[in-house]
Amino acid sequence: MASQDGNTVSIVDVDTNEVQVRVEVPEKPVFIAVSRDGRRGYVTHPDSAKISVVNLADERVEAVYDFLGEPFAVALSADEQSLFVSDWKGNALVRISTQDGTETGRIAVGQAPAGLTLDAACERIFVADRGSAKVSVVDTKAWKPITSVAVGASPFALAAHEGQIYVANVKDNTISRLEADSLKETWRVKMEAMPYGMAVTDDGKQVWATAQQKGVLQRISANGSVDKNPIKVGRYPEGVAIAGDRAYVASWFDDSVVVVDLNQTRVLKKIAVDAGPRIVVTRSSCKKE
């Protein structure tokens, strides 16, 4: 988890629900991607055009890469030799080497690209083009654009499960579902105001999304039905990750990670973290090529 104002990355132990590790990083971290083995994290710093490489096992920053643009969201390739980065101001998806930060590819996408997610095979990456109300789709192996799909207003976060891609559309308070194969929007449903983070349960039957303006976590089923009784989690929740039957929500303005029991739909605990937690992620699920 990245704390934007505290300038730290924290690891929460899901067995104890305590902060296990805190690592100081350069100023204003926003997004983080974590390797499959959990030993390394890649953190974006949009304000300073940097990406830091954090050795989570040794609890230290081992490298800081300069980035040509404004790095925002990040995702690792299947072989973890490349890092995909959304360039917010450059309107591009950028590929860099995880070894030395060298840019190895750049593809134009829509305006203000934000969240990223990979399909189940980790062969296509989906980019939320917040300023264009579209999701761009890029072939990661051939490194070429495939298409773009119209969604709701200001798409920001993305989440994937097998053949489905879910999109949080901030300004019209909706969630879209795309079919990864047909690349078509199959439904779009209303939820509470300003969805900013999403995660999908392991069985793919539920999507849980944060509603920033309402301070809640809300459940949407895979068929598009919306639970009208959201869970209050705190002020300005943003990122959310799921581990088993629990959700971990970054409550941005409360400086906490809120632990939610998804079966009982109730808050179990609020874990104090450093100031301004934005994004909570789990390890990369891509299998090595």
Short mmCIF file of N, CA, C and O in Angstrom, two decimals, residues 152-208:
data_model
loop_
_atom_site.label_atom_id
_atom_site.label_comp_id
_atom_site.label_asym_id
_atom_site.label_seq_id
_atom_site.Cartn_x
_atom_site.Cartn_y
_atom_site.Cartn_z
N GLY A 152 -18.40 4.67 -19.48
CA GLY A 152 -19.02 5.84 -18.87
C GLY A 152 -18.05 7.01 -18.74
O GLY A 152 -16.90 6.96 -19.20
N ALA A 153 -18.50 8.07 -18.08
CA ALA A 153 -17.72 9.29 -17.95
C ALA A 153 -16.59 9.12 -16.94
O ALA A 153 -16.79 8.67 -15.83
N SER A 154 -15.39 9.49 -17.36
CA SER A 154 -14.19 9.49 -16.52
C SER A 154 -13.85 8.13 -15.91
O SER A 154 -13.81 7.97 -14.69
N PRO A 155 -13.59 7.13 -16.75
CA PRO A 155 -13.15 5.85 -16.21
C PRO A 155 -11.81 6.01 -15.49
O PRO A 155 -10.91 6.71 -15.98
N PHE A 156 -11.68 5.35 -14.34
CA PHE A 156 -10.46 5.54 -13.54
C PHE A 156 -9.83 4.21 -13.15
O PHE A 156 -8.69 3.93 -13.49
N ALA A 157 -10.57 3.38 -12.42
CA ALA A 157 -10.03 2.09 -11.96
C ALA A 157 -10.53 0.96 -12.84
O ALA A 157 -11.63 1.02 -13.40
N LEU A 158 -9.72 -0.08 -12.93
CA LEU A 158 -10.08 -1.28 -13.68
C LEU A 158 -9.81 -2.51 -12.82
O LEU A 158 -8.89 -2.51 -11.98
N ALA A 159 -10.58 -3.56 -13.05
CA ALA A 159 -10.34 -4.85 -12.39
C ALA A 159 -10.72 -5.95 -13.36
O ALA A 159 -11.65 -5.79 -14.16
N ALA A 160 -9.99 -7.05 -13.32
CA ALA A 160 -10.22 -8.14 -14.27
C ALA A 160 -10.42 -9.45 -13.53
O ALA A 160 -9.85 -9.68 -12.46
N HIS A 161 -11.26 -10.31 -14.11
CA HIS A 161 -11.39 -11.68 -13.63
C HIS A 161 -11.74 -12.56 -14.82
O HIS A 161 -12.78 -12.39 -15.44
N GLU A 162 -10.82 -13.47 -15.14
CA GLU A 162 -11.00 -14.37 -16.27
C GLU A 162 -11.43 -13.58 -17.51
O GLU A 162 -10.71 -12.74 -17.99
N GLY A 163 -12.63 -13.79 -18.03
CA GLY A 163 -13.02 -13.15 -19.28
C GLY A 163 -13.73 -11.82 -19.13
O GLY A 163 -14.28 -11.29 -20.10
N GLN A 164 -13.72 -11.24 -17.93
CA GLN A 164 -14.46 -10.00 -17.70
C GLN A 164 -13.50 -8.89 -17.25
O GLN A 164 -12.58 -9.12 -16.46
N ILE A 165 -13.78 -7.68 -17.73
CA ILE A 165 -13.06 -6.49 -17.31
C ILE A 165 -14.08 -5.52 -16.74
O ILE A 165 -15.09 -5.22 -17.40
N TYR A 166 -13.84 -5.02 -15.54
CA TYR A 166 -14.75 -4.09 -14.89
C TYR A 166 -14.11 -2.70 -14.83
O TYR A 166 -12.90 -2.57 -14.61
N VAL A 167 -14.95 -1.68 -15.03
CA VAL A 167 -14.48 -0.31 -15.16
C VAL A 167 -15.27 0.58 -14.20
O VAL A 167 -16.51 0.56 -14.22
N ALA A 168 -14.56 1.37 -13.39
CA ALA A 168 -15.22 2.34 -12.51
C ALA A 168 -15.25 3.69 -13.21
O ALA A 168 -14.20 4.29 -13.46
N ASN A 169 -16.46 4.17 -13.52
CA ASN A 169 -16.65 5.45 -14.21
C ASN A 169 -17.01 6.52 -13.18
O ASN A 169 -18.13 6.57 -12.68
N VAL A 170 -16.05 7.39 -12.88
CA VAL A 170 -16.16 8.28 -11.72
C VAL A 170 -17.29 9.28 -11.85
O VAL A 170 -18.09 9.47 -10.94
N LYS A 171 -17.37 9.96 -12.99
CA LYS A 171 -18.27 11.12 -13.07
C LYS A 171 -19.73 10.77 -13.28
O LYS A 171 -20.60 11.59 -12.98
N ASP A 172 -20.04 9.59 -13.83
CA ASP A 172 -21.46 9.25 -13.94
C ASP A 172 -21.86 8.15 -12.95
O ASP A 172 -22.95 7.59 -13.04
N ASN A 173 -20.96 7.85 -12.00
CA ASN A 173 -21.28 6.94 -10.89
C ASN A 173 -21.74 5.57 -11.39
O ASN A 173 -22.75 5.03 -10.94
N THR A 174 -20.98 5.01 -12.33
CA THR A 174 -21.37 3.71 -12.87
C THR A 174 -20.19 2.75 -12.89
O THR A 174 -19.03 3.15 -12.81
N ILE A 175 -20.55 1.47 -13.00
CA ILE A 175 -19.59 0.41 -13.25
C ILE A 175 -19.95 -0.22 -14.59
O ILE A 175 -21.11 -0.56 -14.83
N SER A 176 -18.95 -0.37 -15.47
CA SER A 176 -19.15 -1.06 -16.74
C SER A 176 -18.49 -2.43 -16.69
O SER A 176 -17.48 -2.62 -16.01
N ARG A 177 -19.09 -3.38 -17.41
CA ARG A 177 -18.43 -4.67 -17.60
C ARG A 177 -18.16 -4.86 -19.08
O ARG A 177 -19.05 -4.69 -19.92
N LEU A 178 -16.93 -5.23 -19.40
CA LEU A 178 -16.53 -5.51 -20.77
C LEU A 178 -16.22 -6.99 -20.90
O LEU A 178 -15.67 -7.60 -19.98
N GLU A 179 -16.54 -7.55 -22.05
CA GLU A 179 -16.12 -8.91 -22.36
C GLU A 179 -14.71 -8.84 -22.94
O GLU A 179 -14.46 -8.13 -23.91
N ALA A 180 -13.78 -9.57 -22.32
CA ALA A 180 -12.39 -9.50 -22.76
C ALA A 180 -12.21 -10.06 -24.16
O ALA A 180 -11.33 -9.62 -24.90
N ASP A 181 -13.06 -11.02 -24.56
CA ASP A 181 -12.93 -11.61 -25.89
C ASP A 181 -13.54 -10.74 -26.98
O ASP A 181 -12.90 -10.40 -27.97
N SER A 182 -14.80 -10.35 -26.78
CA SER A 182 -15.48 -9.55 -27.81
C SER A 182 -15.11 -8.08 -27.76
O SER A 182 -15.33 -7.35 -28.72
N LEU A 183 -14.56 -7.65 -26.61
CA LEU A 183 -14.20 -6.24 -26.40
C LEU A 183 -15.40 -5.32 -26.57
O LEU A 183 -15.33 -4.26 -27.17
N LYS A 184 -16.53 -5.78 -26.00
CA LYS A 184 -17.75 -4.98 -26.01
C LYS A 184 -18.24 -4.79 -24.57
O LYS A 184 -18.05 -5.65 -23.72
N GLU A 185 -18.89 -3.65 -24.34
CA GLU A 185 -19.50 -3.39 -23.04
C GLU A 185 -20.80 -4.20 -22.97
O GLU A 185 -21.67 -4.07 -23.83
N THR A 186 -20.94 -5.03 -21.92
CA THR A 186 -22.13 -5.88 -21.80
C THR A 186 -23.15 -5.32 -20.82
O THR A 186 -24.33 -5.63 -20.94
N TRP A 187 -22.71 -4.55 -19.86
CA TRP A 187 -23.65 -3.81 -19.02
C TRP A 187 -22.97 -2.63 -18.35
O TRP A 187 -21.75 -2.56 -18.27
N ARG A 188 -23.81 -1.69 -17.92
CA ARG A 188 -23.35 -0.53 -17.16
C ARG A 188 -24.40 -0.22 -16.11
O ARG A 188 -25.58 -0.06 -16.45
N VAL A 189 -24.00 -0.18 -14.85
CA VAL A 189 -24.98 -0.02 -13.76
C VAL A 189 -24.59 1.15 -12.86
O VAL A 189 -23.41 1.48 -12.71
N LYS A 190 -25.60 1.76 -12.24
CA LYS A 190 -25.41 2.86 -11.31
C LYS A 190 -25.03 2.35 -9.93
O LYS A 190 -25.53 1.33 -9.46
N MET A 191 -24.12 3.09 -9.27
CA MET A 191 -23.79 2.80 -7.88
C MET A 191 -23.68 4.13 -7.13
O MET A 191 -24.06 5.18 -7.66
N GLU A 192 -23.19 4.09 -5.89
CA GLU A 192 -23.06 5.32 -5.11
C GLU A 192 -22.01 6.23 -5.75
O GLU A 192 -21.22 5.82 -6.60
N ALA A 193 -21.97 7.49 -5.28
CA ALA A 193 -21.22 8.53 -5.98
C ALA A 193 -19.71 8.34 -5.96
O ALA A 193 -19.10 8.08 -4.94
N MET A 194 -19.13 8.48 -7.13
CA MET A 194 -17.71 8.52 -7.43
C MET A 194 -16.97 7.22 -7.09
O MET A 194 -16.21 7.15 -6.13
N PRO A 195 -17.18 6.19 -7.90
CA PRO A 195 -16.42 4.95 -7.72
C PRO A 195 -14.96 5.15 -8.12
O PRO A 195 -14.67 5.58 -9.23
N TYR A 196 -14.05 4.82 -7.20
CA TYR A 196 -12.63 5.09 -7.44
C TYR A 196 -11.74 3.86 -7.36
O TYR A 196 -10.60 3.90 -7.82
N GLY A 197 -12.19 2.80 -6.74
CA GLY A 197 -11.37 1.60 -6.65
C GLY A 197 -12.26 0.37 -6.77
O GLY A 197 -13.44 0.42 -6.41
N MET A 198 -11.69 -0.72 -7.28
CA MET A 198 -12.47 -1.95 -7.47
C MET A 198 -11.60 -3.16 -7.25
O MET A 198 -10.39 -3.14 -7.50
N ALA A 199 -12.25 -4.25 -6.82
CA ALA A 199 -11.59 -5.55 -6.75
C ALA A 199 -12.67 -6.61 -6.94
O ALA A 199 -13.84 -6.39 -6.63
N VAL A 200 -12.25 -7.78 -7.43
CA VAL A 200 -13.16 -8.88 -7.72
C VAL A 200 -12.84 -10.04 -6.80
O VAL A 200 -11.65 -10.34 -6.55
N THR A 201 -13.87 -10.70 -6.28
CA THR A 201 -13.64 -11.87 -5.43
C THR A 201 -13.03 -13.01 -6.23
O THR A 201 -13.14 -13.06 -7.46
N ASP A 202 -12.39 -13.94 -5.53
CA ASP A 202 -11.68 -15.03 -6.19
C ASP A 202 -12.57 -15.85 -7.12
O ASP A 202 -12.12 -16.34 -8.16
N ASP A 203 -13.84 -16.01 -6.74
CA ASP A 203 -14.75 -16.80 -7.57
C ASP A 203 -15.37 -16.00 -8.71
O ASP A 203 -16.11 -16.55 -9.55
N GLY A 204 -15.09 -14.71 -8.77
CA GLY A 204 -15.58 -13.87 -9.85
C GLY A 204 -17.04 -13.48 -9.75
O GLY A 204 -17.57 -12.83 -10.65
N LYS A 205 -17.69 -13.83 -8.64
CA LYS A 205 -19.13 -13.58 -8.54
C LYS A 205 -19.47 -12.18 -8.03
O LYS A 205 -20.60 -11.72 -8.21
N GLN A 206 -18.51 -11.52 -7.41
CA GLN A 206 -18.80 -10.20 -6.84
C GLN A 206 -17.69 -9.21 -7.17
O GLN A 206 -16.51 -9.57 -7.16
N VAL A 207 -18.11 -8.00 -7.47
CA VAL A 207 -17.19 -6.86 -7.60
C VAL A 207 -17.48 -5.93 -6.43
O VAL A 207 -18.64 -5.64 -6.13
N TRP A 208 -16.41 -5.50 -5.77
CA TRP A 208 -16.56 -4.54 -4.67
C TRP A 208 -15.89 -3.24 -5.07
O TRP A 208 -14.73 -3.23 -5.50
#
